[in-house]
Every structure is written in C-alpha cells, then in structure tokens.
Short mmCIF file of C-alpha atoms and ligand atoms in Angstrom, two decimals:
data_model
loop_
_atom_site.label_atom_id
_atom_site.label_comp_id
_atom_site.label_asym_id
_atom_site.label_seq_id
_atom_site.Cartn_x
_atom_site.Cartn_y
_atom_site.Cartn_z
CA MET A 1 21.47 -4.73 -26.87
CA MET A 2 20.83 -5.50 -23.64
CA LEU A 3 19.73 -3.31 -21.28
CA SER A 4 21.23 -2.42 -17.72
CA VAL A 5 18.26 -2.79 -14.80
CA GLN A 6 17.93 0.39 -13.91
CA ASP A 7 17.94 1.69 -17.73
CA THR A 8 15.08 -0.88 -18.64
CA GLN A 9 13.21 0.36 -14.70
CA THR A 10 13.71 3.78 -16.62
CA THR A 11 11.83 3.16 -19.44
CA ILE A 12 9.34 1.12 -19.01
CA PHE A 13 8.20 3.67 -15.55
CA ASP A 14 8.19 5.85 -18.40
CA LEU A 15 6.14 4.57 -20.36
CA VAL A 16 3.69 4.00 -17.40
CA GLN A 17 0.78 6.84 -17.93
CA PRO A 18 -0.98 7.20 -14.69
CA PHE A 19 -5.03 6.26 -14.75
CA ASN A 20 -6.93 9.67 -15.52
CA THR A 21 -9.37 10.63 -13.38
CA GLU A 22 -12.12 11.60 -15.10
CA GLU A 23 -12.41 8.07 -17.37
CA ASP A 24 -10.51 5.81 -14.37
CA THR A 25 -13.04 6.19 -11.50
CA GLU A 26 -15.94 4.61 -9.79
CA VAL A 27 -17.41 5.89 -7.05
CA VAL A 28 -17.94 2.70 -3.99
CA ASP A 29 -19.25 2.56 -0.42
CA PHE A 30 -15.74 3.96 2.27
CA LEU A 31 -15.76 0.56 3.46
CA ALA A 32 -15.68 -0.61 -0.33
CA ALA A 33 -12.67 1.22 -0.82
CA ASN A 34 -10.69 -0.30 2.11
CA SER A 35 -6.75 -1.09 -0.08
CA ARG A 36 -8.24 1.49 -3.29
CA ILE A 37 -7.05 4.02 -3.68
CA LEU A 38 -7.94 7.66 -3.93
CA ALA A 39 -8.57 9.40 -7.12
CA CYS A 40 -10.32 13.34 -5.69
CA PRO A 41 -8.96 14.57 -2.06
CA VAL A 42 -11.87 13.64 -0.30
CA THR A 43 -13.09 17.18 2.06
CA SER A 44 -14.86 17.84 5.74
CA GLN A 45 -18.58 18.76 5.46
CA LEU A 46 -18.08 19.49 9.62
CA ASP A 47 -15.96 20.62 11.57
CA PHE A 48 -14.63 18.18 14.32
CA PRO A 49 -14.64 17.85 16.99
CA HIS A 50 -18.08 18.47 16.13
CA TRP A 51 -18.63 20.12 19.81
CA ASP A 52 -16.48 21.79 22.52
CA ASN A 53 -15.73 17.89 24.61
CA SER A 54 -13.69 17.02 27.35
CA ALA A 55 -10.84 15.24 26.78
CA MET A 56 -10.21 14.05 30.50
CA ASP A 57 -13.14 12.04 33.38
CA GLY A 58 -12.76 15.08 35.89
CA TYR A 59 -14.74 18.01 36.67
CA ALA A 60 -16.35 21.15 33.57
CA VAL A 61 -15.73 24.50 35.98
CA ARG A 62 -14.67 28.05 35.28
CA TYR A 63 -11.26 28.98 35.27
CA THR A 64 -12.21 31.91 37.11
CA ASP A 65 -13.21 29.99 39.71
CA VAL A 66 -10.26 27.74 40.11
CA GLN A 67 -7.52 29.83 39.60
CA HIS A 68 -6.00 30.12 42.61
CA ALA A 69 -7.22 27.15 43.81
CA ASN A 70 -4.00 24.62 46.13
CA PRO A 71 -4.66 21.91 47.82
CA GLN A 72 -4.40 23.58 51.24
CA GLN A 73 -6.76 26.28 49.20
CA PRO A 74 -9.05 23.83 47.72
CA ALA A 75 -12.05 26.23 45.67
CA THR A 76 -15.02 24.24 46.82
CA LEU A 77 -17.76 24.21 43.77
CA GLU A 78 -21.41 22.81 43.78
CA ILE A 79 -22.22 19.94 41.04
CA VAL A 80 -25.01 20.64 39.48
CA GLU A 81 -25.03 17.86 37.17
CA GLU A 82 -23.66 15.42 35.70
CA ILE A 83 -22.99 14.48 31.89
CA PRO A 84 -21.74 11.06 30.72
CA ALA A 85 -20.37 11.03 27.22
CA GLY A 86 -23.31 11.66 23.76
CA TYR A 87 -25.62 13.66 26.25
CA GLN A 88 -26.41 17.07 26.56
CA PRO A 89 -25.80 19.00 29.24
CA GLN A 90 -28.71 20.97 30.92
CA PHE A 91 -27.28 23.55 32.69
CA THR A 92 -25.13 26.44 32.31
CA ILE A 93 -22.51 26.70 34.81
CA GLN A 94 -22.36 30.04 37.02
CA SER A 95 -19.84 31.34 39.36
CA GLY A 96 -19.22 28.69 42.00
CA GLN A 97 -20.65 25.84 40.00
CA ALA A 98 -19.09 22.93 38.33
CA ALA A 99 -20.81 19.86 36.49
CA ARG A 100 -19.29 16.11 36.56
CA ILE A 101 -18.05 15.93 33.11
CA PHE A 102 -16.38 12.72 31.64
CA THR A 103 -14.22 11.88 28.44
CA GLY A 104 -16.06 12.74 25.32
CA ALA A 105 -18.48 14.42 27.33
CA VAL A 106 -19.93 18.32 25.57
CA MET A 107 -18.86 20.60 27.31
CA PRO A 108 -21.69 22.64 29.48
CA LYS A 109 -22.17 26.27 28.11
CA GLY A 110 -20.94 28.64 30.50
CA ALA A 111 -18.03 25.88 31.33
CA ASP A 112 -14.11 27.00 30.05
CA THR A 113 -11.75 24.27 31.24
CA VAL A 114 -11.94 20.97 32.73
CA VAL A 115 -10.28 19.63 36.16
CA MET A 116 -9.07 16.03 36.35
CA GLN A 117 -10.24 13.84 38.46
CA GLU A 118 -7.40 12.78 40.17
CA GLN A 119 -7.19 16.78 41.05
CA THR A 120 -10.53 17.26 42.81
CA ARG A 121 -11.85 15.46 46.23
CA ARG A 122 -15.83 14.75 45.90
CA LYS A 123 -17.63 15.80 49.30
CA ASP A 124 -21.80 14.94 49.15
CA ASN A 125 -22.31 17.46 45.53
CA ARG A 126 -20.19 19.75 45.90
CA VAL A 127 -16.38 18.93 44.99
CA LEU A 128 -12.98 20.75 45.65
CA ILE A 129 -10.19 21.70 43.51
CA LEU A 130 -7.02 21.19 44.86
CA VAL A 131 -4.50 22.26 41.87
CA ALA A 132 -5.11 25.18 39.75
CA PRO A 133 -6.64 23.97 36.05
CA LYS A 134 -5.12 26.00 33.07
CA GLN A 135 -7.52 27.79 31.22
CA GLN A 136 -9.31 26.25 28.95
CA GLU A 137 -7.03 23.19 29.90
CA PHE A 138 -8.61 19.14 28.43
CA VAL A 139 -10.91 21.48 26.40
CA ARG A 140 -11.23 19.62 22.97
CA HIS A 141 -12.22 23.10 20.66
CA ARG A 142 -14.89 22.33 18.75
CA GLY A 143 -13.32 22.02 14.97
CA SER A 144 -9.57 22.76 16.83
CA TYR A 145 -8.63 19.36 14.75
CA TYR A 146 -10.07 20.53 11.07
CA ARG A 147 -13.15 22.57 9.80
CA ALA A 148 -14.83 21.74 7.80
CA GLY A 149 -13.83 22.39 4.22
CA ALA A 150 -10.15 20.84 4.84
CA GLU A 151 -8.92 19.28 3.22
CA LEU A 152 -9.02 15.70 4.44
CA LEU A 153 -7.33 13.40 1.82
CA PRO A 154 -5.40 14.30 -0.35
CA ALA A 155 -6.19 12.17 -4.32
CA GLY A 156 -3.68 8.81 -4.77
CA ILE A 157 -3.05 8.16 -1.88
CA MET A 158 -4.17 3.95 -0.95
CA LEU A 159 -6.99 3.71 1.78
CA ASN A 160 -6.54 2.11 4.38
CA ALA A 161 -7.44 1.49 8.71
CA PRO A 162 -6.67 5.11 9.53
CA GLU A 163 -7.94 6.60 6.10
CA ILE A 164 -11.47 4.44 7.04
CA ALA A 165 -12.13 5.92 10.21
CA VAL A 166 -10.98 9.35 8.71
CA LEU A 167 -13.90 9.06 6.03
CA ALA A 168 -16.95 7.27 8.52
CA ALA A 169 -15.72 10.24 10.83
CA ALA A 170 -16.98 12.01 8.90
CA GLN A 171 -19.75 10.64 7.07
CA CYS A 172 -18.15 10.23 3.92
CA SER A 173 -20.08 7.40 2.68
CA ARG A 174 -19.18 7.84 -0.93
CA VAL A 175 -15.84 8.00 -2.26
CA ARG A 176 -13.99 8.30 -5.70
CA VAL A 177 -11.45 5.48 -6.05
CA TYR A 178 -9.46 4.55 -9.76
CA ARG A 179 -10.44 1.31 -11.16
CA ARG A 180 -8.28 -1.20 -10.66
CA PRO A 181 -5.97 -1.89 -12.99
CA ARG A 182 -7.35 -5.09 -15.19
CA VAL A 183 -3.96 -7.75 -16.21
CA ALA A 184 -4.42 -9.80 -18.85
CA ILE A 185 -1.99 -13.51 -18.02
CA LEU A 186 -0.28 -16.10 -20.81
CA SER A 187 1.45 -18.42 -20.64
CA ILE A 188 3.13 -19.61 -24.11
CA GLY A 189 5.06 -23.70 -23.81
CA ASP A 190 3.53 -26.43 -25.69
CA GLU A 191 4.84 -27.89 -23.07
CA LEU A 192 2.24 -26.25 -20.44
CA VAL A 193 -0.68 -28.49 -18.88
CA THR A 194 -3.23 -26.35 -16.14
CA ALA A 195 -2.81 -27.76 -12.39
CA ASN A 196 -5.23 -30.18 -12.39
CA SER A 197 -4.69 -31.68 -15.96
CA PRO A 198 -2.98 -35.15 -15.72
CA LEU A 199 0.46 -35.56 -16.92
CA GLN A 200 2.25 -36.58 -20.15
CA PRO A 201 4.94 -37.44 -20.57
CA GLY A 202 7.12 -33.45 -21.42
CA GLN A 203 4.27 -32.38 -19.90
CA ILE A 204 4.46 -29.63 -16.68
CA VAL A 205 2.19 -27.29 -14.76
CA ASP A 206 1.31 -23.92 -16.01
CA SER A 207 2.16 -22.82 -12.59
CA ASN A 208 3.76 -19.87 -13.43
CA GLN A 209 -0.46 -18.74 -14.78
CA TYR A 210 -0.91 -19.09 -10.93
CA ALA A 211 1.49 -17.22 -9.60
CA LEU A 212 1.21 -14.36 -11.82
CA THR A 213 -2.49 -14.51 -10.30
CA ALA A 214 -1.54 -14.24 -8.10
CA LEU A 215 0.92 -11.50 -7.79
CA VAL A 216 -1.45 -9.43 -10.04
CA ARG A 217 -3.52 -9.06 -6.79
CA GLN A 218 -1.75 -8.74 -4.22
CA SER A 219 -0.55 -5.81 -6.43
CA GLY A 220 -4.21 -4.78 -6.53
CA ALA A 221 -5.43 -5.46 -9.79
CA GLU A 222 -7.64 -7.63 -11.44
CA ALA A 223 -6.10 -10.89 -12.56
CA LEU A 224 -7.71 -12.30 -16.35
CA MET A 225 -6.51 -15.74 -16.86
CA LEU A 226 -6.08 -16.34 -20.34
CA GLY A 227 -4.40 -19.27 -20.21
CA ILE A 228 -1.67 -21.57 -21.93
CA ILE A 229 -0.60 -20.80 -25.98
CA PRO A 230 0.95 -22.88 -28.33
CA ASP A 231 4.31 -21.66 -28.91
CA ARG A 232 2.95 -20.48 -32.65
CA VAL A 233 2.87 -17.29 -33.10
CA THR A 234 -0.65 -17.33 -35.09
CA VAL A 235 -1.88 -18.67 -32.39
CA LEU A 236 -0.13 -16.11 -29.95
CA THR A 237 -1.27 -13.17 -32.29
CA THR A 238 -5.16 -13.72 -31.38
CA ALA A 239 -4.35 -14.35 -27.72
CA ILE A 240 -2.93 -10.89 -27.78
CA ALA A 241 -5.43 -9.41 -29.91
CA LYS A 242 -7.63 -10.67 -26.97
CA ALA A 243 -6.07 -9.48 -24.20
CA LEU A 244 -6.09 -5.80 -26.45
CA SER A 245 -8.85 -5.62 -25.84
CA GLN A 246 -9.96 -6.06 -22.79
CA ALA A 247 -6.74 -5.38 -20.10
CA ASP A 248 -4.58 -2.41 -19.40
CA ILE A 249 -1.54 -4.28 -19.47
CA ILE A 250 -0.70 -7.94 -21.03
CA VAL A 251 1.90 -10.42 -18.56
CA SER A 252 3.53 -13.22 -20.84
CA SER A 253 5.75 -15.59 -19.33
CA GLY A 254 7.80 -18.00 -21.66
CA GLY A 255 8.59 -17.98 -25.66
CA VAL A 256 11.48 -15.11 -25.22
CA SER A 257 14.99 -17.39 -25.07
CA VAL A 258 16.64 -17.46 -27.72
CA GLY A 259 15.55 -21.03 -29.13
CA ASP A 260 11.56 -19.41 -28.77
CA TYR A 261 12.49 -16.21 -29.44
CA ASP A 262 10.13 -14.73 -32.74
CA CYS A 263 7.04 -16.20 -30.80
CA VAL A 264 6.48 -12.88 -29.15
CA GLU A 265 7.91 -10.87 -30.70
CA GLN A 266 7.05 -11.37 -34.11
CA ALA A 267 2.99 -11.97 -32.81
CA ILE A 268 4.18 -8.15 -31.05
CA GLN A 269 5.19 -6.53 -34.36
CA SER A 270 2.14 -8.22 -36.15
CA LEU A 271 0.24 -6.60 -33.71
CA GLY A 272 1.44 -2.85 -34.72
CA GLY A 273 3.74 -3.38 -31.33
CA LYS A 274 6.39 -1.62 -30.53
CA ILE A 275 9.20 -2.90 -28.64
CA HIS A 276 11.42 -1.46 -26.26
CA VAL A 277 12.88 -3.60 -24.79
CA ARG A 278 15.02 -7.45 -25.56
CA THR A 279 16.98 -7.95 -22.78
CA VAL A 280 18.31 -6.85 -19.54
CA ALA A 281 21.45 -7.89 -17.59
CA ILE A 282 19.51 -9.09 -14.46
CA LYS A 283 19.59 -13.04 -13.29
CA PRO A 284 17.87 -14.65 -13.52
CA GLY A 285 15.16 -12.62 -15.81
CA LYS A 286 18.09 -11.98 -18.82
CA PRO A 287 15.17 -12.38 -21.94
CA PHE A 288 12.85 -9.72 -21.02
CA THR A 289 10.65 -8.15 -23.42
CA VAL A 290 8.38 -4.56 -23.00
CA ALA A 291 6.61 -3.45 -25.43
CA THR A 292 3.62 -0.28 -25.99
CA PHE A 293 0.53 -1.32 -29.35
CA PRO A 294 -0.05 2.51 -29.52
CA GLN A 295 -3.03 4.26 -28.45
CA THR A 296 -6.93 3.24 -30.20
CA GLN A 297 -10.01 5.49 -30.24
CA THR A 298 -11.04 3.27 -27.82
CA SER A 299 -9.19 3.07 -25.15
CA CYS A 300 -4.90 4.44 -24.27
CA SER A 301 -1.73 2.83 -25.05
CA LYS A 302 -1.12 -0.41 -23.45
CA LEU A 303 2.22 -2.06 -21.78
CA TYR A 304 3.45 -5.82 -22.65
CA PHE A 305 6.00 -7.86 -20.72
CA GLY A 306 7.48 -10.90 -21.52
CA LEU A 307 8.27 -13.04 -18.72
CA PRO A 308 11.40 -15.06 -19.66
CA GLY A 309 9.09 -18.60 -18.39
CA ASN A 310 11.47 -19.27 -15.65
CA PRO A 311 9.69 -19.16 -12.65
CA ALA A 312 12.30 -18.04 -11.09
CA ALA A 313 12.94 -15.68 -13.27
CA VAL A 314 8.73 -15.02 -13.02
CA LEU A 315 9.00 -14.26 -9.40
CA VAL A 316 12.22 -11.44 -9.61
CA THR A 317 10.82 -9.67 -13.01
CA PHE A 318 7.52 -8.94 -12.14
CA TRP A 319 8.54 -7.82 -8.20
CA ARG A 320 11.45 -5.62 -10.05
CA PHE A 321 9.59 -4.51 -13.07
CA VAL A 322 6.02 -5.27 -13.08
CA GLN A 323 4.46 -4.30 -9.85
CA PRO A 324 5.70 -1.01 -9.92
CA ALA A 325 4.18 -0.26 -13.97
CA ILE A 326 1.14 -1.51 -12.03
CA ALA A 327 1.10 0.29 -8.98
CA LYS A 328 2.63 3.79 -10.41
CA LEU A 329 -0.50 3.00 -13.72
CA SER A 330 -3.30 2.87 -10.37
CA GLY A 331 -2.91 6.19 -9.66
CA LEU A 332 -0.55 6.45 -6.21
CA SER A 333 0.90 9.00 -5.90
CA ASN A 334 3.84 8.23 -3.77
CA GLY A 335 5.06 4.98 -3.09
CA TRP A 336 5.11 3.07 -6.34
CA LYS A 337 8.46 2.08 -6.44
CA PRO A 338 10.22 -0.71 -5.33
CA LYS A 339 11.48 -0.65 -2.31
CA PHE A 340 14.94 -1.73 -1.38
CA ALA A 341 16.40 -1.82 2.19
CA LYS A 342 20.11 -2.81 3.22
CA ALA A 343 20.38 -5.94 5.16
CA LEU A 344 23.08 -8.14 6.79
CA THR A 345 23.36 -11.74 5.36
CA GLN A 346 24.08 -14.69 7.67
CA SER A 347 25.15 -17.02 4.89
CA GLN A 348 27.84 -15.86 2.13
CA LEU A 349 26.53 -14.51 -1.41
CA GLN A 350 27.71 -15.38 -4.77
CA ALA A 351 27.50 -14.09 -8.39
CA ASP A 352 28.91 -14.76 -11.42
CA GLY A 353 29.78 -9.88 -11.58
CA LYS A 354 27.83 -10.34 -15.26
CA ARG A 355 25.04 -9.56 -15.05
CA GLU A 356 23.09 -7.98 -11.84
CA THR A 357 22.15 -10.96 -9.56
CA TYR A 358 19.00 -11.91 -7.55
CA ILE A 359 19.49 -14.13 -4.66
CA TRP A 360 15.59 -15.42 -2.83
CA GLY A 361 15.38 -15.48 0.92
CA LYS A 362 13.87 -14.19 3.62
CA LEU A 363 14.12 -10.68 5.51
CA TYR A 364 13.65 -10.41 8.85
CA LEU A 365 14.46 -8.22 11.57
CA GLU A 366 16.47 -9.06 14.29
CA ASP A 367 17.49 -7.40 17.53
CA GLY A 368 17.04 -3.62 15.07
CA GLU A 369 18.80 -4.95 12.12
CA TYR A 370 17.40 -6.05 9.19
CA LYS A 371 19.54 -9.13 8.54
CA PHE A 372 19.30 -11.50 4.81
CA GLN A 373 19.37 -15.02 5.05
CA PRO A 374 19.36 -16.81 1.33
CA ALA A 375 17.62 -19.70 0.56
CA GLY A 376 19.62 -22.50 0.99
CA GLY A 377 20.46 -25.55 -1.89
CA ILE A 378 21.12 -24.17 -5.44
CA GLN A 379 19.74 -21.67 -6.44
CA ASN A 380 18.69 -23.03 -9.63
CA SER A 381 15.41 -21.15 -11.37
CA GLY A 382 13.81 -23.88 -11.90
CA ASN A 383 13.27 -25.04 -7.90
CA LEU A 384 9.73 -23.94 -6.76
CA ILE A 385 10.89 -25.13 -3.42
CA ASN A 386 13.46 -23.50 -3.15
CA LEU A 387 11.77 -20.04 -3.59
CA VAL A 388 8.79 -20.78 -0.43
CA GLN A 389 9.62 -17.43 2.00
CA THR A 390 10.46 -15.45 -0.17
CA ASN A 391 10.14 -11.58 1.01
CA ALA A 392 13.24 -10.61 0.12
CA PHE A 393 16.87 -9.75 -3.20
CA ALA A 394 20.01 -9.83 -2.30
CA VAL A 395 21.13 -7.87 -5.35
CA LEU A 396 24.57 -8.29 -6.36
CA GLN A 397 25.31 -5.55 -9.11
CA PRO A 398 27.34 -6.27 -11.96
CA GLY A 399 31.19 -6.92 -10.80
CA GLN A 400 30.41 -7.12 -7.80
CA THR A 401 31.73 -11.57 -7.27
CA PHE A 402 30.87 -12.21 -3.78
CA ILE A 403 29.44 -10.70 0.18
CA SER A 404 30.99 -12.67 3.40
CA VAL A 405 28.91 -13.24 6.55
CA GLY A 406 28.19 -10.85 8.08
CA GLU A 407 28.63 -7.99 5.79
CA GLN A 408 25.81 -5.51 4.78
CA VAL A 409 24.01 -5.81 1.15
CA LEU A 410 21.26 -4.11 -1.30
CA VAL A 411 18.15 -5.93 -0.72
CA LEU A 412 14.84 -5.59 -2.95
CA GLN A 413 11.95 -6.41 -0.30
CA VAL A 414 9.14 -8.12 -1.93
CA SER A 415 6.13 -8.63 0.39
P1 AMP B 501 11.37 -20.32 -21.92
O1 AMP B 501 11.26 -19.23 -21.46
O2 AMP B 501 9.63 -21.60 -22.39
O3 AMP B 501 12.12 -21.63 -22.75
O4 AMP B 501 10.42 -21.46 -20.72
C1 AMP B 501 11.93 -20.84 -19.45
C2 AMP B 501 11.93 -22.83 -18.72
O5 AMP B 501 10.57 -22.73 -17.72
C3 AMP B 501 11.42 -24.04 -19.40
O6 AMP B 501 11.96 -24.57 -18.24
C4 AMP B 501 10.36 -24.31 -19.24
O7 AMP B 501 10.05 -25.46 -19.31
C5 AMP B 501 9.64 -23.22 -18.48
N1 AMP B 501 8.02 -22.52 -18.29
C6 AMP B 501 8.59 -22.07 -19.59
N2 AMP B 501 6.50 -21.79 -19.22
C7 AMP B 501 5.81 -21.69 -18.25
C8 AMP B 501 5.67 -21.69 -16.74
N3 AMP B 501 3.94 -21.00 -17.58
N4 AMP B 501 4.74 -22.70 -16.00
C9 AMP B 501 5.80 -23.21 -15.50
N5 AMP B 501 6.88 -22.81 -16.01
C10 AMP B 501 7.06 -22.86 -17.38
MG1 MG B 502 8.77 -22.12 -24.00
#
C-alpha cells in the first residue's frame, strides 16, 4: 500500500525513541561540546555578574551627593582613585568623593551610582557632575543576571557559540552531552564500484555512499561506511546483521525498486525485522522502505531506511525523512522536524499531480522576500549535476500540477 508523505512522516517519528539520558551520554570538555546536544541541564555555581560593577566609563558616586546636580549648580566631588577593569578598589567612597571608573570595573564601597563621563567635567583631581543621575544608574549588581543555582541551559539544546560563552563564563568546564548517533550506510547494486575504481562496461560509481556519508555527518551523526553489497539476499543479510551490531540506524540505497524489491525486504525479514513502509506517494522516492529490528538484551530497537538507488531520490528521502529521524534520536528537544517556508517561484513549476512532488533548486532572500529558483534543465533524478547547490525543494501537493511564475510555493529547506 502506498502511504502519503504525511503518514510516512508520522510513522517514522513515532518509531524514533530519543536517546536515553542515562545510557546514551558522555562527558566532554565544554569547547569540544560545540554543536553537540546537551543531555542534562547546566546549573550555575556562581552569581553573575560576580561583583557589582560599572556599565559605563564615568564616575562612581554616592547618589545623595549628586541627586540635585544640574548644569547651573553642578555637584563637585573629589576623585580619590581610578578603578580600571580588573582591579580591586582600595577606598571606600565618602560623602563628597568619587572614583574614576571604567566599564566592567568593580564598584568601590560607599558608591551606589555611576555617572557617565559625558555628563561630567573634569577639573584636576575633582569632577563636576552636571546632570543628576537616577539612583543606582549604570551599576550592574552582583547576581542581577542570574544567581548561583539558576538553570543556565536546559537539556536538549544544541551547544553553539552563545551557549559555549555561557558555559565558559559560568566556569562549567565539563558537560554531559548525548553521544552521536551511529548510522551505517550500505549501497546495494551489482553495477556499483567505489569512486577510485576504473569503470568497466556497465559499472557506475557508488556516489550514494559518499553523499549519504556527508548527509549523516551534517546531521551530527557518525557515519559507518559499510560499502557496496551485491544484489544477493544472503550477502545483504550478512551485511545488515553486521550493521545492526554497530549502528543505531541503518540506511541503504538501491535494491528496493520493483525489479529487486525482494532483496532488501527478504533480508530484513530473514533477520526478524518488521516492515512499516514500502512505498510512499512521493516523487522522486516512491520505493522507500522503513523497518525496525526489535530490542535485544544488549541494544534497543533499531531503524532501517531502505532508500531508492536514484541519487536524487536519495537526497530527497534523506532530507525529508531520515535527517529528522536522526535529529529526534540525537536528543534535540526542539527543531528536529523538517523546515518548511513559503517562497515566490521564479520559474513555473510543473508536476503530474499524482504524488507529492519535490523540485530541487535554490532558496534565497531578496528584497526581504524568500524566492525559489528551480534548477534549470530537465529534473531527471539520475542527473546529479543538476543538483549542485541545491538548498531547497519546492513541494507540489498531489493534485497540484502547475504553479506560475511569481506565485507562492511551499519549500522544504535543507541546508
Ligand atoms: P535501484 O533503486 O537499485 O533500482 O537503482 C535505481 C538507479 O539508481 C539505477 O540507475 C542505479 O544504477 C542507480 N544507483 C543505485 N545505487 C546507486 C549508488 N549507490 N550510487 C549511484 N547510483 C546508484
Ligand atoms: Mg539496483
């Protein structure tokens, strides 16, 4: 039975059990945690800021000394010290006194307010305050951003530059992250050879192995390149058994179209796998197998994706179904679903209206609007050149056969 794209997605997402906080984590140095997924919330050991400090270059004063200051009647204060950032103040500010202070420097005792230097005039070792500040103005108080014990980062987020900065500032040098999912990659087909083999008549390069490796790595997972498997059920069965012992997810390409349909299906069934999806109403990518292998004593249940052999169909089905599954497995609590946008098409788009059709091309921002330019020439799913620089697919729903230039189209964003 042919499933809709939506039903296929629902089936897959329901089958993915995200990583477990106990078993599927490791502790790493915080900088090495960049682009990893946080497995446990991070709590601060410190108040931040750690000291009352100045938010401006200016003068640290006692508010009561300057509250009535104005350009006609400035308040005159004696400067008792200069406090650059990084220094410990030596004096307590008494009434009639001020300290020259710089952004980020520690507030001296006695002072409660900073007057920005633009509202002062310097006269030797005295300063004239020309404008009354607000009480406590330009003071960043200890713990005003967060206090010790506060949650800084929730579990399930990816650690990028802002999060790395937060970890550094809070002196969290080691963090617990989810391990990277392991994805085994198999290419099935008697005609396939590796990229560096001379081509004999009838052979083609197994480009899918390399494309899938790049896709898997871009998804934050570890790629296990298990190579080329001939169109033989027994050999494939052995290869899948090996993949099951090493990986969380298995992705194969080829061996699922009508001619050799049985190869993947028979191998899966002989290993006790359960098939959930066989064909999907998607173009390209109709023969698309989803299976699960049951939990064993040493490992949890594993997902198998049998992609078609067609290079374009591999990209479409990976981006549409496999990448979100890897992202959900990896422990991301949000943002793992496919990303759709609306764009104005720059060329007319056509489909036969039978299946949900994915047309590759480029999504870009121009004059504040998203625009989509389909790849030129024939969108033949065997023609790889045509896929270069693809970063999005226009999606035409079943029944939708035509979208004219300048009209809005749904696009799947893939990078
Ligand atoms: P299949 O799904 O096995 O019938 O393959 C469909 C088409 O994709 C055929 O033209 C294959 O030669 C091609 N193909 C299959 N596997 C690969 C691969 N790993 N790399 C590149 N092209 C492939
Ligand atoms: Mg084949």
